[in-house]
Amino acid sequence: MTEDINKKLMQEAEKAKGNAYVPYSNFAVGAALITESGDIYTGCNVESASYGATNCAERTAIFKAVSDGHRKIKKIAIVSDLDETYPCGICRQVIAEFSDDVEIIIGNAGSYKVLTLDDLFPHSFTKKDLESIEGK
Ligand code: THU
């Protein structure tokens, strides 16, 4: 069951990769996530002539979900044309914003591994830090 969902997310991420707009890097990425309510959202990277305006696949998927009212991600799968692609630092921060115990699925439809955010983003600064300043 869990395996089926992971595989499905990998396949959806692979499909989303097909829409990547990558005229500058030629590095296509796809992401697919499932929210705590069971909805699936996908995203691809979208580049810009002003390189800094580029949006990664992970954040595209997350922002689509959040803008539809979702606030918690349970799993997010990431694929590129490499065997493994890990989320960039900014995406790790955004994943942390919208998750508690998220699984991050790295690889491709044939072979993938499941990691926690703590594996990828230990000692992170989060809203918990902002809450703990209250009353100090
Ligand atoms: N990129 C992603 O979309 N996600 C990642 O996890 C790594 C990097 C994109 C950003 C840019 O469009 C291209 O890959 C090269 O950095």
PDB file of C-alpha atoms and ligand atoms in Angstrom:
ATOM      1  CA  MET A   1       0.000   0.000   0.000  1.00  0.00           C
ATOM      2  CA  THR A   2       2.684   2.494   1.079  1.00  0.00           C
ATOM      3  CA  GLU A   3       4.858   1.126  -1.713  1.00  0.00           C
ATOM      4  CA  ASP A   4       2.025   1.709  -4.196  1.00  0.00           C
ATOM      5  CA  ILE A   5       1.665   5.340  -3.130  1.00  0.00           C
ATOM      6  CA  ASN A   6       5.419   5.900  -3.348  1.00  0.00           C
ATOM      7  CA  LYS A   7       5.502   4.413  -6.813  1.00  0.00           C
ATOM      8  CA  LYS A   8       2.481   6.441  -7.906  1.00  0.00           C
ATOM      9  CA  LEU A   9       4.155   9.650  -6.674  1.00  0.00           C
ATOM     10  CA  MET A  10       7.308   8.722  -8.569  1.00  0.00           C
ATOM     11  CA  GLN A  11       5.272   8.186 -11.744  1.00  0.00           C
ATOM     12  CA  GLU A  12       3.411  11.472 -11.279  1.00  0.00           C
ATOM     13  CA  ALA A  13       6.702  13.293 -10.677  1.00  0.00           C
ATOM     14  CA  GLU A  14       8.087  11.739 -13.850  1.00  0.00           C
ATOM     15  CA  LYS A  15       5.055  13.009 -15.807  1.00  0.00           C
ATOM     16  CA  ALA A  16       5.398  16.496 -14.316  1.00  0.00           C
ATOM     17  CA  LYS A  17       9.067  16.539 -15.334  1.00  0.00           C
ATOM     18  CA  GLY A  18       7.813  16.498 -18.927  1.00  0.00           C
ATOM     19  CA  ASN A  19       6.462  20.034 -18.430  1.00  0.00           C
ATOM     20  CA  ALA A  20       9.709  21.459 -17.018  1.00  0.00           C
ATOM     21  CA  TYR A  21      10.601  24.818 -18.557  1.00  0.00           C
ATOM     22  CA  VAL A  22      14.394  24.616 -18.568  1.00  0.00           C
ATOM     23  CA  PRO A  23      15.835  26.547 -21.546  1.00  0.00           C
ATOM     24  CA  TYR A  24      18.846  27.704 -19.484  1.00  0.00           C
ATOM     25  CA  SER A  25      19.971  24.674 -17.471  1.00  0.00           C
ATOM     26  CA  ASN A  26      18.382  21.882 -19.514  1.00  0.00           C
ATOM     27  CA  PHE A  27      18.006  20.166 -16.110  1.00  0.00           C
ATOM     28  CA  ALA A  28      14.385  19.010 -15.934  1.00  0.00           C
ATOM     29  CA  VAL A  29      12.932  18.155 -12.516  1.00  0.00           C
ATOM     30  CA  GLY A  30       9.521  16.827 -11.514  1.00  0.00           C
ATOM     31  CA  ALA A  31       7.945  16.575  -8.089  1.00  0.00           C
ATOM     32  CA  ALA A  32       4.762  15.013  -6.759  1.00  0.00           C
ATOM     33  CA  LEU A  33       3.394  15.278  -3.245  1.00  0.00           C
ATOM     34  CA  ILE A  34       0.495  13.896  -1.273  1.00  0.00           C
ATOM     35  CA  THR A  35      -1.204  16.020   1.345  1.00  0.00           C
ATOM     36  CA  GLU A  36      -2.548  14.766   4.662  1.00  0.00           C
ATOM     37  CA  SER A  37      -6.014  14.748   3.090  1.00  0.00           C
ATOM     38  CA  GLY A  38      -4.755  12.429   0.331  1.00  0.00           C
ATOM     39  CA  ASP A  39      -4.661  14.928  -2.522  1.00  0.00           C
ATOM     40  CA  ILE A  40      -1.815  14.675  -5.012  1.00  0.00           C
ATOM     41  CA  TYR A  41      -0.128  17.747  -6.492  1.00  0.00           C
ATOM     42  CA  THR A  42       2.667  17.845  -9.032  1.00  0.00           C
ATOM     43  CA  GLY A  43       5.175  20.462 -10.141  1.00  0.00           C
ATOM     44  CA  CYS A  44       8.101  21.067 -12.458  1.00  0.00           C
ATOM     45  CA  ASN A  45      10.897  23.596 -12.441  1.00  0.00           C
ATOM     46  CA  VAL A  46      10.183  26.864 -14.206  1.00  0.00           C
ATOM     47  CA  GLU A  47      13.216  28.926 -15.200  1.00  0.00           C
ATOM     48  CA  SER A  48      13.578  32.605 -16.036  1.00  0.00           C
ATOM     49  CA  ALA A  49      15.965  34.722 -18.107  1.00  0.00           C
ATOM     50  CA  SER A  50      16.742  36.430 -14.781  1.00  0.00           C
ATOM     51  CA  TYR A  51      18.035  33.168 -13.340  1.00  0.00           C
ATOM     52  CA  GLY A  52      17.159  34.013  -9.730  1.00  0.00           C
ATOM     53  CA  ALA A  53      13.436  34.012 -10.505  1.00  0.00           C
ATOM     54  CA  THR A  54      13.581  30.278 -11.206  1.00  0.00           C
ATOM     55  CA  ASN A  55      11.194  28.100  -9.218  1.00  0.00           C
ATOM     56  CA  CYS A  56      12.159  24.519  -8.380  1.00  0.00           C
ATOM     57  CA  ALA A  57       9.800  21.609  -9.054  1.00  0.00           C
ATOM     58  CA  GLU A  58       9.315  20.929  -5.327  1.00  0.00           C
ATOM     59  CA  ARG A  59       8.223  24.485  -4.563  1.00  0.00           C
ATOM     60  CA  THR A  60       5.947  24.571  -7.599  1.00  0.00           C
ATOM     61  CA  ALA A  61       4.112  21.486  -6.277  1.00  0.00           C
ATOM     62  CA  ILE A  62       4.023  22.816  -2.703  1.00  0.00           C
ATOM     63  CA  PHE A  63       2.766  26.265  -3.701  1.00  0.00           C
ATOM     64  CA  LYS A  64       0.042  24.723  -5.849  1.00  0.00           C
ATOM     65  CA  ALA A  65      -1.109  22.649  -2.854  1.00  0.00           C
ATOM     66  CA  VAL A  66      -0.895  25.535  -0.378  1.00  0.00           C
ATOM     67  CA  SER A  67      -2.755  27.878  -2.696  1.00  0.00           C
ATOM     68  CA  ASP A  68      -5.552  25.306  -2.816  1.00  0.00           C
ATOM     69  CA  GLY A  69      -5.768  25.436   0.996  1.00  0.00           C
ATOM     70  CA  HIS A  70      -3.564  22.499   2.001  1.00  0.00           C
ATOM     71  CA  ARG A  71      -1.076  22.983   4.821  1.00  0.00           C
ATOM     72  CA  LYS A  72       0.507  19.561   5.463  1.00  0.00           C
ATOM     73  CA  ILE A  73       2.546  17.418   3.118  1.00  0.00           C
ATOM     74  CA  LYS A  74       2.894  13.719   3.983  1.00  0.00           C
ATOM     75  CA  LYS A  75       5.215  12.664   1.152  1.00  0.00           C
ATOM     76  CA  ILE A  76       7.076  14.345  -1.687  1.00  0.00           C
ATOM     77  CA  ALA A  77       8.808  12.562  -4.568  1.00  0.00           C
ATOM     78  CA  ILE A  78      11.524  14.193  -6.679  1.00  0.00           C
ATOM     79  CA  VAL A  79      12.875  13.020 -10.040  1.00  0.00           C
ATOM     80  CA  SER A  80      15.242  14.290 -12.706  1.00  0.00           C
ATOM     81  CA  ASP A  81      17.149  12.547 -15.484  1.00  0.00           C
ATOM     82  CA  LEU A  82      19.791  11.562 -12.928  1.00  0.00           C
ATOM     83  CA  ASP A  83      19.432   8.507 -10.682  1.00  0.00           C
ATOM     84  CA  GLU A  84      18.994  10.761  -7.649  1.00  0.00           C
ATOM     85  CA  THR A  85      18.231  14.434  -7.157  1.00  0.00           C
ATOM     86  CA  TYR A  86      18.003  15.979  -3.710  1.00  0.00           C
ATOM     87  CA  PRO A  87      16.017  19.119  -2.925  1.00  0.00           C
ATOM     88  CA  CYS A  88      17.957  22.386  -2.771  1.00  0.00           C
ATOM     89  CA  GLY A  89      18.306  24.300   0.496  1.00  0.00           C
ATOM     90  CA  ILE A  90      15.438  26.689  -0.198  1.00  0.00           C
ATOM     91  CA  CYS A  91      13.109  23.783  -0.999  1.00  0.00           C
ATOM     92  CA  ARG A  92      14.153  22.000   2.222  1.00  0.00           C
ATOM     93  CA  GLN A  93      13.141  25.122   4.138  1.00  0.00           C
ATOM     94  CA  VAL A  94       9.773  25.263   2.364  1.00  0.00           C
ATOM     95  CA  ILE A  95       9.163  21.524   2.884  1.00  0.00           C
ATOM     96  CA  ALA A  96       9.863  22.108   6.607  1.00  0.00           C
ATOM     97  CA  GLU A  97       7.269  24.900   6.679  1.00  0.00           C
ATOM     98  CA  PHE A  98       4.501  22.601   5.471  1.00  0.00           C
ATOM     99  CA  SER A  99       5.246  19.260   7.122  1.00  0.00           C
ATOM    100  CA  ASP A 100       5.651  17.457  10.445  1.00  0.00           C
ATOM    101  CA  ASP A 101       6.813  13.978   9.560  1.00  0.00           C
ATOM    102  CA  VAL A 102       7.212  14.133   5.796  1.00  0.00           C
ATOM    103  CA  GLU A 103       8.777  11.356   3.722  1.00  0.00           C
ATOM    104  CA  ILE A 104      11.063  12.525   0.927  1.00  0.00           C
ATOM    105  CA  ILE A 105      11.259  10.030  -1.910  1.00  0.00           C
ATOM    106  CA  ILE A 106      14.406  10.255  -4.008  1.00  0.00           C
ATOM    107  CA  GLY A 107      15.228   8.238  -7.114  1.00  0.00           C
ATOM    108  CA  ASN A 108      13.167   7.163 -10.090  1.00  0.00           C
ATOM    109  CA  ALA A 109      10.167   4.901 -10.708  1.00  0.00           C
ATOM    110  CA  GLY A 110      12.389   1.801 -10.798  1.00  0.00           C
ATOM    111  CA  SER A 111      14.426   2.454  -7.684  1.00  0.00           C
ATOM    112  CA  TYR A 112      14.002   4.973  -4.914  1.00  0.00           C
ATOM    113  CA  LYS A 113      14.819   5.606  -1.281  1.00  0.00           C
ATOM    114  CA  VAL A 114      12.699   7.203   1.409  1.00  0.00           C
ATOM    115  CA  LEU A 115      14.299   9.789   3.702  1.00  0.00           C
ATOM    116  CA  THR A 116      13.060  12.018   6.493  1.00  0.00           C
ATOM    117  CA  LEU A 117      13.454  15.780   6.612  1.00  0.00           C
ATOM    118  CA  ASP A 118      15.697  15.300   9.607  1.00  0.00           C
ATOM    119  CA  ASP A 119      18.021  13.261   7.374  1.00  0.00           C
ATOM    120  CA  LEU A 120      18.238  16.140   4.905  1.00  0.00           C
ATOM    121  CA  PHE A 121      17.712  19.218   7.031  1.00  0.00           C
ATOM    122  CA  PRO A 122      18.825  18.731  10.640  1.00  0.00           C
ATOM    123  CA  HIS A 123      18.957  21.637  13.110  1.00  0.00           C
ATOM    124  CA  SER A 124      16.723  23.722  10.882  1.00  0.00           C
ATOM    125  CA  PHE A 125      15.179  27.058  11.787  1.00  0.00           C
ATOM    126  CA  THR A 126      11.397  26.711  11.815  1.00  0.00           C
ATOM    127  CA  LYS A 127       8.241  28.327  13.137  1.00  0.00           C
ATOM    128  CA  LYS A 128       8.866  26.451  16.422  1.00  0.00           C
ATOM    129  CA  ASP A 129      11.805  28.801  17.033  1.00  0.00           C
ATOM    130  CA  LEU A 130       9.584  31.820  16.478  1.00  0.00           C
ATOM    131  CA  GLU A 131       7.003  30.406  18.884  1.00  0.00           C
ATOM    132  CA  SER A 132       9.620  29.735  21.573  1.00  0.00           C
ATOM    133  CA  ILE A 133      10.706  33.385  21.707  1.00  0.00           C
ATOM    134  CA  GLU A 134       7.267  34.308  23.074  1.00  0.00           C
ATOM    135  CA  GLY A 135       7.429  34.834  26.836  1.00  0.00           C
ATOM    136  CA  LYS A 136      11.261  35.068  26.904  1.00  0.00           C
TER     137      LYS A 136
HETATM  138  N1  THU B   1      16.034  22.209  -9.426  1.00  0.00           N
HETATM  139  C1  THU B   1      14.826  21.736  -9.010  1.00  0.00           C
HETATM  140  O1  THU B   1      13.788  22.028  -9.613  1.00  0.00           O
HETATM  141  N2  THU B   1      14.807  20.941  -7.919  1.00  0.00           N
HETATM  142  C2  THU B   1      15.910  20.442  -7.309  1.00  0.00           C
HETATM  143  O2  THU B   1      15.778  19.660  -6.378  1.00  0.00           O
HETATM  144  C3  THU B   1      17.244  20.853  -7.755  1.00  0.00           C
HETATM  145  C4  THU B   1      17.276  21.954  -8.738  1.00  0.00           C
HETATM  146  C5  THU B   1      16.078  23.004 -10.665  1.00  0.00           C
HETATM  147  C6  THU B   1      16.361  24.472 -10.536  1.00  0.00           C
HETATM  148  C7  THU B   1      16.902  24.793 -11.911  1.00  0.00           C
HETATM  149  O3  THU B   1      15.818  25.004 -12.806  1.00  0.00           O
HETATM  150  C8  THU B   1      17.600  23.527 -12.338  1.00  0.00           C
HETATM  151  O4  THU B   1      17.088  22.497 -11.514  1.00  0.00           O
HETATM  152  C9  THU B   1      19.111  23.578 -12.207  1.00  0.00           C
HETATM  153  O5  THU B   1      19.486  24.040 -10.950  1.00  0.00           O
END
